[in-house]
Amino acid sequence: MSIYRWNCQPDQQMRGRSDMSFDENIQIFVTESQELLEDMEQALLALERAPNDADLIDRIFRAAHTIKGSAGLFGFDHVISFTHVVENLLDDVRNCLLPVNDDLISLLMRAKDYMGVLVGALPDEPVGSGEERQELMGMLEAFQSGGSTSVSAAMVEVDPDAVVCGAFHISVRLGTDTFRQGFAPVLLLEQLQDLGTIEQAHLVTEAIAPLSELDAEDCYLGWEIVLKSSADKQQIARVFEFIENARVHILPPQSKLEDYKELINQLPEDDAVLGQILFDIGTLTADELQQALNQQQEVGGLMGDILVAQASVQPDVINTALQKQEKVREAKQAQSNFVRVDAGKLDKLVNLVGELVISGAKVTELTGAFNDDALEESIEEMTVALEDMRETALSLRMVPMGSTFNRFHRVVRDTAKELEKKISLKVSGADTELDKTVIDQIGDPLMHLIRNAMDHGIEAPAERASAGKPEAGVIQLDAYHETGSIVIKISDDGRGLDAERIRSIAEQRGLVTPDQSLTKGETLRLIFAPGFSTAETVSNLSGRGVGMDVVRRNIESLRGSVDVTSEAGLGALITIRLPLTLAIIDGFHVAVGGGSFIIPLDTMVECVTLTPAQRDEVEARNYLNLRDEVLPLIDLRASFEINSASADDSSRQNVVVVQFAGKKAGLLVDALHGDAQAVIKPLGDVFQGIKGFAGFTILGSGQVALIMDVPDMIKLAVKNDGHRYQSKKMAETAIQ
Amino acid sequence: MTEPTQDFAQLTLTGDCTIYEVADLSLQLGELLRQAPSITLDLASVERVDASFLQLLVALHKEADRTSTQLHLRNPTDDVKVLIESLHVDLPLELPAGSADAGAQ
């Protein structure tokens, strides 16, 4: 549930006051805090793989810091006091007083979870979590005091490539017009002081012109500064933002020595001079300095020439730091261009657009009778605009899968630890978009499938090793678009599904009879049958026999399908297909008898008008030889038992070829009426469980048309085909 | 007021020493440097100061180094001291006798 954030509502405006109620403010705080906590979790997960990334540590710190600050506005003391302890710990980590290791990250995860509990219970305090709170606070404080004994001890754990410096290093060279622009350098440095503490600084004087050439109005000043600050790079860069031609390099705490070498390289002054300055102000240790300069000297003469050239010719403004900040800031601004919208209002909008499309279709049809060119042209324009509006409205509901996928990283991590297995989750297609309602509902089934793969699929490290597999199992999650559907694949490189075992259990449970012949695919699909489970022990993760069945039904209720393939010993692949849009579809209008049907355009392959010979052929059997391809047919008139008064020669003369999941079928219809946009209206409860239809719509003529569910129809066609083949075979055997 | 002698020269600055005065000042100071091997700039009567003036002082200092001239910056006012500190300048200052700190950053 998202909440609406706005500054004043129209009716409140009329009352003359626009402040929101206290409750609403709390709700905003809760939602924002939850987002910050989610960000904290993502950063913690990433930190596991990159323990020295200062930006990540910063992100985590700021999340806690912001929550604490906001909690302060409301006076939520219990939140403040807990978060304060977390913040202190993170501050020490930021200042390189504590090493980042597994224990720390696990502890911070627990702390983050508890903060989630605190926030979730607001404005009340959470019930009965006092013990956990005490325990966590104790652990946090113990960690902190245990770690801050000696900086050098902590350093041992830190990335050997990282510099010891625990503060920002800022190199700034002001532009010549700084004074003319009206900036006072003293104020700039004061602004830096506002952001933290300038521990050391050195005015770089190399650029100052000789006395005889000194122009009073030119600014030749620059500094190398060590700034201890809890701000981020952008905030620091912003201090110099408006100064033309200012060259600013900002190296965050614990940057790599490489970065400093790069810095020395880029700055106009002599390397040795710069090196000395960096040493003097404590940015680099003597060792680091030597390393940094040694490399430069290796390159030797050429580098020197380049530097000289750079110094004498007006150098390009190499504002790498600032440029990057610019990009990051743009990205952040783009993010803040999002607006929170109540999901209900969005649904209403989409509905209204749908109604508009229907009305539009009616108007279009009616204008046909007037034969007025100008009118028709205007209607055409209107239709185009409606089309755009429809696309836009639908796209509002589309949300990238990434947010759903992100949840899984944490689950995989925690579950892997629980199972004592090594498992990594790889994700692709995170920006594939899906309708919001589908995303909301697909999360749980996906989670279950992943946990299943972890529990039953991926083997324990020892077993994997003896099978010649890498110790760490991989679960791959993919999402992509495919002709009007979304495909989500979950694959693992585990032990795969044992078809024989599945078969025998299915027989035990009475799901199949021993003499029933099944293809491997059909056997594997039995895992989705109700009451099925192959786990010997029912773990608390899965194996209750409820899971896969529920997963299948969840997916089918979204008009999707799920399938499984596997190679024993190599792994398994689960493929989920979901329709791309729920509300409005592009369809093709066909007539069968007196009835109208809409076939989703994106499932249509082609239309075939039958020749008289073909019509005879079709009369005799239920398939069509289409360019040497056998196409199973469905006679809609017969299937739906449509009785029409005129069973004349003009009937059953067209076949609409449709496809889904690689299978084709032909729908035998009377007449083809062309494209039609259909707003899908759900069939009422009375019609639940009827196969073949995805809903209904109202045509421009006011007539009701049923919208075909192509996957269902294809299943029907293939099944009928199979059965007929079966019965034909049996008939043949009987004859023999 | 310059007092040219063979061994040292002194200049007492008075009034505002800001970007507006720096052009003139730089001429004066350049002149001063040529007069003797040891020069003194007395800053006790300086009023407003700014970064442009500081830049001038640094340029003067560099030039003094280059010409092997001894430069003494004497009796800096509090404003001058604050300016030097806040801009983190490495200039040797000579404070009035009896003061505690060394002055230079």
PDB file of N, CA, C and O in Angstrom, chain A residues 487-528:
ATOM      1  N   VAL A 487       8.160 -13.759 -19.430  1.00  0.00           N
ATOM      2  CA  VAL A 487       8.668 -15.073 -19.072  1.00  0.00           C
ATOM      3  C   VAL A 487       9.604 -14.917 -17.884  1.00  0.00           C
ATOM      4  O   VAL A 487      10.474 -14.057 -17.881  1.00  0.00           O
ATOM      5  N   ILE A 488       9.371 -15.715 -16.854  1.00  0.00           N
ATOM      6  CA  ILE A 488      10.267 -15.714 -15.700  1.00  0.00           C
ATOM      7  C   ILE A 488      10.823 -17.115 -15.549  1.00  0.00           C
ATOM      8  O   ILE A 488      10.063 -18.088 -15.491  1.00  0.00           O
ATOM      9  N   LYS A 489      12.125 -17.200 -15.517  1.00  0.00           N
ATOM     10  CA  LYS A 489      12.742 -18.523 -15.406  1.00  0.00           C
ATOM     11  C   LYS A 489      13.531 -18.627 -14.110  1.00  0.00           C
ATOM     12  O   LYS A 489      14.276 -17.713 -13.744  1.00  0.00           O
ATOM     13  N   ILE A 490      13.341 -19.744 -13.428  1.00  0.00           N
ATOM     14  CA  ILE A 490      14.134 -20.019 -12.235  1.00  0.00           C
ATOM     15  C   ILE A 490      14.881 -21.309 -12.495  1.00  0.00           C
ATOM     16  O   ILE A 490      14.262 -22.359 -12.652  1.00  0.00           O
ATOM     17  N   SER A 491      16.190 -21.225 -12.542  1.00  0.00           N
ATOM     18  CA  SER A 491      16.932 -22.458 -12.791  1.00  0.00           C
ATOM     19  C   SER A 491      17.973 -22.644 -11.716  1.00  0.00           C
ATOM     20  O   SER A 491      18.419 -21.693 -11.089  1.00  0.00           O
ATOM     21  N   ASP A 492      18.318 -23.894 -11.485  1.00  0.00           N
ATOM     22  CA  ASP A 492      19.367 -24.172 -10.519  1.00  0.00           C
ATOM     23  C   ASP A 492      20.272 -25.255 -11.089  1.00  0.00           C
ATOM     24  O   ASP A 492      19.862 -26.020 -11.973  1.00  0.00           O
ATOM     25  N   ASP A 493      21.491 -25.311 -10.558  1.00  0.00           N
ATOM     26  CA  ASP A 493      22.415 -26.348 -11.037  1.00  0.00           C
ATOM     27  C   ASP A 493      22.546 -27.448  -9.999  1.00  0.00           C
ATOM     28  O   ASP A 493      23.629 -27.936  -9.715  1.00  0.00           O
ATOM     29  N   GLY A 494      21.416 -27.795  -9.426  1.00  0.00           N
ATOM     30  CA  GLY A 494      21.435 -28.802  -8.362  1.00  0.00           C
ATOM     31  C   GLY A 494      21.288 -30.207  -8.876  1.00  0.00           C
ATOM     32  O   GLY A 494      21.693 -30.529  -9.992  1.00  0.00           O
ATOM     33  N   ARG A 495      20.647 -31.049  -8.076  1.00  0.00           N
ATOM     34  CA  ARG A 495      20.595 -32.452  -8.447  1.00  0.00           C
ATOM     35  C   ARG A 495      19.483 -32.788  -9.446  1.00  0.00           C
ATOM     36  O   ARG A 495      19.381 -33.892  -9.925  1.00  0.00           O
ATOM     37  N   GLY A 496      18.641 -31.817  -9.735  1.00  0.00           N
ATOM     38  CA  GLY A 496      17.602 -32.066 -10.738  1.00  0.00           C
ATOM     39  C   GLY A 496      16.465 -32.897 -10.190  1.00  0.00           C
ATOM     40  O   GLY A 496      16.494 -33.347  -9.044  1.00  0.00           O
ATOM     41  N   LEU A 497      15.447 -33.094 -11.001  1.00  0.00           N
ATOM     42  CA  LEU A 497      14.285 -33.870 -10.576  1.00  0.00           C
ATOM     43  C   LEU A 497      14.416 -35.314 -11.024  1.00  0.00           C
ATOM     44  O   LEU A 497      14.804 -35.592 -12.146  1.00  0.00           O
ATOM     45  N   ASP A 498      14.071 -36.212 -10.137  1.00  0.00           N
ATOM     46  CA  ASP A 498      14.153 -37.634 -10.450  1.00  0.00           C
ATOM     47  C   ASP A 498      12.780 -38.087 -10.942  1.00  0.00           C
ATOM     48  O   ASP A 498      11.862 -38.303 -10.160  1.00  0.00           O
ATOM     49  N   ALA A 499      12.655 -38.243 -12.278  1.00  0.00           N
ATOM     50  CA  ALA A 499      11.351 -38.568 -12.858  1.00  0.00           C
ATOM     51  C   ALA A 499      10.789 -39.875 -12.324  1.00  0.00           C
ATOM     52  O   ALA A 499       9.597 -39.974 -12.028  1.00  0.00           O
ATOM     53  N   GLU A 500      11.650 -40.849 -12.143  1.00  0.00           N
ATOM     54  CA  GLU A 500      11.146 -42.144 -11.662  1.00  0.00           C
ATOM     55  C   GLU A 500      10.565 -42.018 -10.275  1.00  0.00           C
ATOM     56  O   GLU A 500       9.505 -42.562  -9.974  1.00  0.00           O
ATOM     57  N   ARG A 501      11.302 -41.309  -9.423  1.00  0.00           N
ATOM     58  CA  ARG A 501      10.844 -41.172  -8.050  1.00  0.00           C
ATOM     59  C   ARG A 501       9.519 -40.418  -8.015  1.00  0.00           C
ATOM     60  O   ARG A 501       8.602 -40.767  -7.270  1.00  0.00           O
ATOM     61  N   ILE A 502       9.426 -39.393  -8.844  1.00  0.00           N
ATOM     62  CA  ILE A 502       8.179 -38.626  -8.885  1.00  0.00           C
ATOM     63  C   ILE A 502       7.041 -39.532  -9.322  1.00  0.00           C
ATOM     64  O   ILE A 502       5.940 -39.504  -8.750  1.00  0.00           O
ATOM     65  N   ARG A 503       7.328 -40.354 -10.313  1.00  0.00           N
ATOM     66  CA  ARG A 503       6.305 -41.269 -10.815  1.00  0.00           C
ATOM     67  C   ARG A 503       5.823 -42.201  -9.730  1.00  0.00           C
ATOM     68  O   ARG A 503       4.621 -42.400  -9.536  1.00  0.00           O
ATOM     69  N   SER A 504       6.791 -42.774  -9.001  1.00  0.00           N
ATOM     70  CA  SER A 504       6.387 -43.765  -8.012  1.00  0.00           C
ATOM     71  C   SER A 504       5.595 -43.123  -6.882  1.00  0.00           C
ATOM     72  O   SER A 504       4.629 -43.693  -6.381  1.00  0.00           O
ATOM     73  N   ILE A 505       5.980 -41.929  -6.497  1.00  0.00           N
ATOM     74  CA  ILE A 505       5.228 -41.262  -5.431  1.00  0.00           C
ATOM     75  C   ILE A 505       3.834 -40.887  -5.914  1.00  0.00           C
ATOM     76  O   ILE A 505       2.855 -41.000  -5.177  1.00  0.00           O
ATOM     77  N   ALA A 506       3.750 -40.446  -7.178  1.00  0.00           N
ATOM     78  CA  ALA A 506       2.437 -40.096  -7.722  1.00  0.00           C
ATOM     79  C   ALA A 506       1.524 -41.311  -7.704  1.00  0.00           C
ATOM     80  O   ALA A 506       0.337 -41.206  -7.411  1.00  0.00           O
ATOM     81  N   GLU A 507       2.114 -42.485  -8.003  1.00  0.00           N
ATOM     82  CA  GLU A 507       1.299 -43.701  -7.966  1.00  0.00           C
ATOM     83  C   GLU A 507       0.866 -44.002  -6.553  1.00  0.00           C
ATOM     84  O   GLU A 507      -0.285 -44.345  -6.300  1.00  0.00           O
ATOM     85  N   GLN A 508       1.814 -43.855  -5.621  1.00  0.00           N
ATOM     86  CA  GLN A 508       1.483 -44.081  -4.211  1.00  0.00           C
ATOM     87  C   GLN A 508       0.318 -43.207  -3.781  1.00  0.00           C
ATOM     88  O   GLN A 508      -0.544 -43.637  -3.031  1.00  0.00           O
ATOM     89  N   ARG A 509       0.341 -41.954  -4.234  1.00  0.00           N
ATOM     90  CA  ARG A 509      -0.705 -41.026  -3.808  1.00  0.00           C
ATOM     91  C   ARG A 509      -1.966 -41.155  -4.659  1.00  0.00           C
ATOM     92  O   ARG A 509      -2.918 -40.402  -4.480  1.00  0.00           O
ATOM     93  N   GLY A 510      -1.918 -42.085  -5.571  1.00  0.00           N
ATOM     94  CA  GLY A 510      -3.116 -42.299  -6.374  1.00  0.00           C
ATOM     95  C   GLY A 510      -3.349 -41.241  -7.428  1.00  0.00           C
ATOM     96  O   GLY A 510      -4.454 -41.063  -7.919  1.00  0.00           O
ATOM     97  N   LEU A 511      -2.302 -40.492  -7.766  1.00  0.00           N
ATOM     98  CA  LEU A 511      -2.494 -39.435  -8.757  1.00  0.00           C
ATOM     99  C   LEU A 511      -2.426 -39.999 -10.175  1.00  0.00           C
ATOM    100  O   LEU A 511      -2.991 -39.428 -11.116  1.00  0.00           O
ATOM    101  N   VAL A 512      -1.704 -41.096 -10.330  1.00  0.00           N
ATOM    102  CA  VAL A 512      -1.690 -41.768 -11.636  1.00  0.00           C
ATOM    103  C   VAL A 512      -1.820 -43.269 -11.406  1.00  0.00           C
ATOM    104  O   VAL A 512      -1.478 -43.783 -10.350  1.00  0.00           O
ATOM    105  N   THR A 513      -2.298 -43.944 -12.399  1.00  0.00           N
ATOM    106  CA  THR A 513      -2.373 -45.411 -12.319  1.00  0.00           C
ATOM    107  C   THR A 513      -1.111 -45.979 -12.941  1.00  0.00           C
ATOM    108  O   THR A 513      -0.523 -45.354 -13.828  1.00  0.00           O
ATOM    109  N   PRO A 514      -0.679 -47.171 -12.468  1.00  0.00           N
ATOM    110  CA  PRO A 514       0.586 -47.747 -12.940  1.00  0.00           C
ATOM    111  C   PRO A 514       0.645 -47.935 -14.450  1.00  0.00           C
ATOM    112  O   PRO A 514       1.701 -47.864 -15.048  1.00  0.00           O
ATOM    113  N   ASP A 515      -0.495 -48.173 -15.079  1.00  0.00           N
ATOM    114  CA  ASP A 515      -0.418 -48.449 -16.512  1.00  0.00           C
ATOM    115  C   ASP A 515      -0.551 -47.192 -17.365  1.00  0.00           C
ATOM    116  O   ASP A 515      -0.492 -47.250 -18.589  1.00  0.00           O
ATOM    117  N   GLN A 516      -0.742 -46.060 -16.706  1.00  0.00           N
ATOM    118  CA  GLN A 516      -0.847 -44.819 -17.467  1.00  0.00           C
ATOM    119  C   GLN A 516       0.515 -44.447 -18.044  1.00  0.00           C
ATOM    120  O   GLN A 516       1.523 -44.480 -17.341  1.00  0.00           O
ATOM    121  N   SER A 517       0.513 -44.150 -19.346  1.00  0.00           N
ATOM    122  CA  SER A 517       1.811 -43.782 -19.919  1.00  0.00           C
ATOM    123  C   SER A 517       1.942 -42.264 -19.971  1.00  0.00           C
ATOM    124  O   SER A 517       1.043 -41.555 -20.423  1.00  0.00           O
ATOM    125  N   LEU A 518       3.074 -41.798 -19.454  1.00  0.00           N
ATOM    126  CA  LEU A 518       3.294 -40.356 -19.414  1.00  0.00           C
ATOM    127  C   LEU A 518       4.624 -40.013 -20.044  1.00  0.00           C
ATOM    128  O   LEU A 518       5.589 -40.759 -19.933  1.00  0.00           O
ATOM    129  N   THR A 519       4.682 -38.837 -20.674  1.00  0.00           N
ATOM    130  CA  THR A 519       5.980 -38.375 -21.178  1.00  0.00           C
ATOM    131  C   THR A 519       6.770 -37.871 -19.977  1.00  0.00           C
ATOM    132  O   THR A 519       6.222 -37.686 -18.885  1.00  0.00           O
ATOM    133  N   LYS A 520       8.061 -37.670 -20.211  1.00  0.00           N
ATOM    134  CA  LYS A 520       8.883 -37.187 -19.106  1.00  0.00           C
ATOM    135  C   LYS A 520       8.334 -35.848 -18.609  1.00  0.00           C
ATOM    136  O   LYS A 520       8.247 -35.595 -17.408  1.00  0.00           O
ATOM    137  N   GLY A 521       7.952 -34.993 -19.563  1.00  0.00           N
ATOM    138  CA  GLY A 521       7.428 -33.681 -19.192  1.00  0.00           C
ATOM    139  C   GLY A 521       6.201 -33.799 -18.319  1.00  0.00           C
ATOM    140  O   GLY A 521       6.069 -33.127 -17.297  1.00  0.00           O
ATOM    141  N   GLU A 522       5.294 -34.695 -18.712  1.00  0.00           N
ATOM    142  CA  GLU A 522       4.064 -34.867 -17.931  1.00  0.00           C
ATOM    143  C   GLU A 522       4.391 -35.392 -16.543  1.00  0.00           C
ATOM    144  O   GLU A 522       3.764 -34.999 -15.552  1.00  0.00           O
ATOM    145  N   THR A 523       5.381 -36.282 -16.464  1.00  0.00           N
ATOM    146  CA  THR A 523       5.765 -36.830 -15.165  1.00  0.00           C
ATOM    147  C   THR A 523       6.280 -35.726 -14.262  1.00  0.00           C
ATOM    148  O   THR A 523       5.885 -35.600 -13.111  1.00  0.00           O
ATOM    149  N   LEU A 524       7.175 -34.916 -14.806  1.00  0.00           N
ATOM    150  CA  LEU A 524       7.730 -33.846 -13.987  1.00  0.00           C
ATOM    151  C   LEU A 524       6.635 -32.885 -13.537  1.00  0.00           C
ATOM    152  O   LEU A 524       6.651 -32.388 -12.417  1.00  0.00           O
ATOM    153  N   ARG A 525       5.667 -32.675 -14.398  1.00  0.00           N
ATOM    154  CA  ARG A 525       4.600 -31.712 -14.068  1.00  0.00           C
ATOM    155  C   ARG A 525       3.733 -32.211 -12.921  1.00  0.00           C
ATOM    156  O   ARG A 525       2.977 -31.440 -12.325  1.00  0.00           O
ATOM    157  N   LEU A 526       3.863 -33.488 -12.576  1.00  0.00           N
ATOM    158  CA  LEU A 526       3.078 -34.019 -11.466  1.00  0.00           C
ATOM    159  C   LEU A 526       3.404 -33.317 -10.160  1.00  0.00           C
ATOM    160  O   LEU A 526       2.611 -33.323  -9.215  1.00  0.00           O
ATOM    161  N   ILE A 527       4.591 -32.702 -10.098  1.00  0.00           N
ATOM    162  CA  ILE A 527       4.941 -32.042  -8.837  1.00  0.00           C
ATOM    163  C   ILE A 527       3.985 -30.901  -8.524  1.00  0.00           C
ATOM    164  O   ILE A 527       3.914 -30.437  -7.385  1.00  0.00           O
ATOM    165  N   PHE A 528       3.258 -30.449  -9.540  1.00  0.00           N
ATOM    166  CA  PHE A 528       2.310 -29.369  -9.313  1.00  0.00           C
ATOM    167  C   PHE A 528       0.937 -29.888  -8.915  1.00  0.00           C
ATOM    168  O   PHE A 528       0.008 -29.112  -8.702  1.00  0.00           O
TER     169      PHE A 528
END
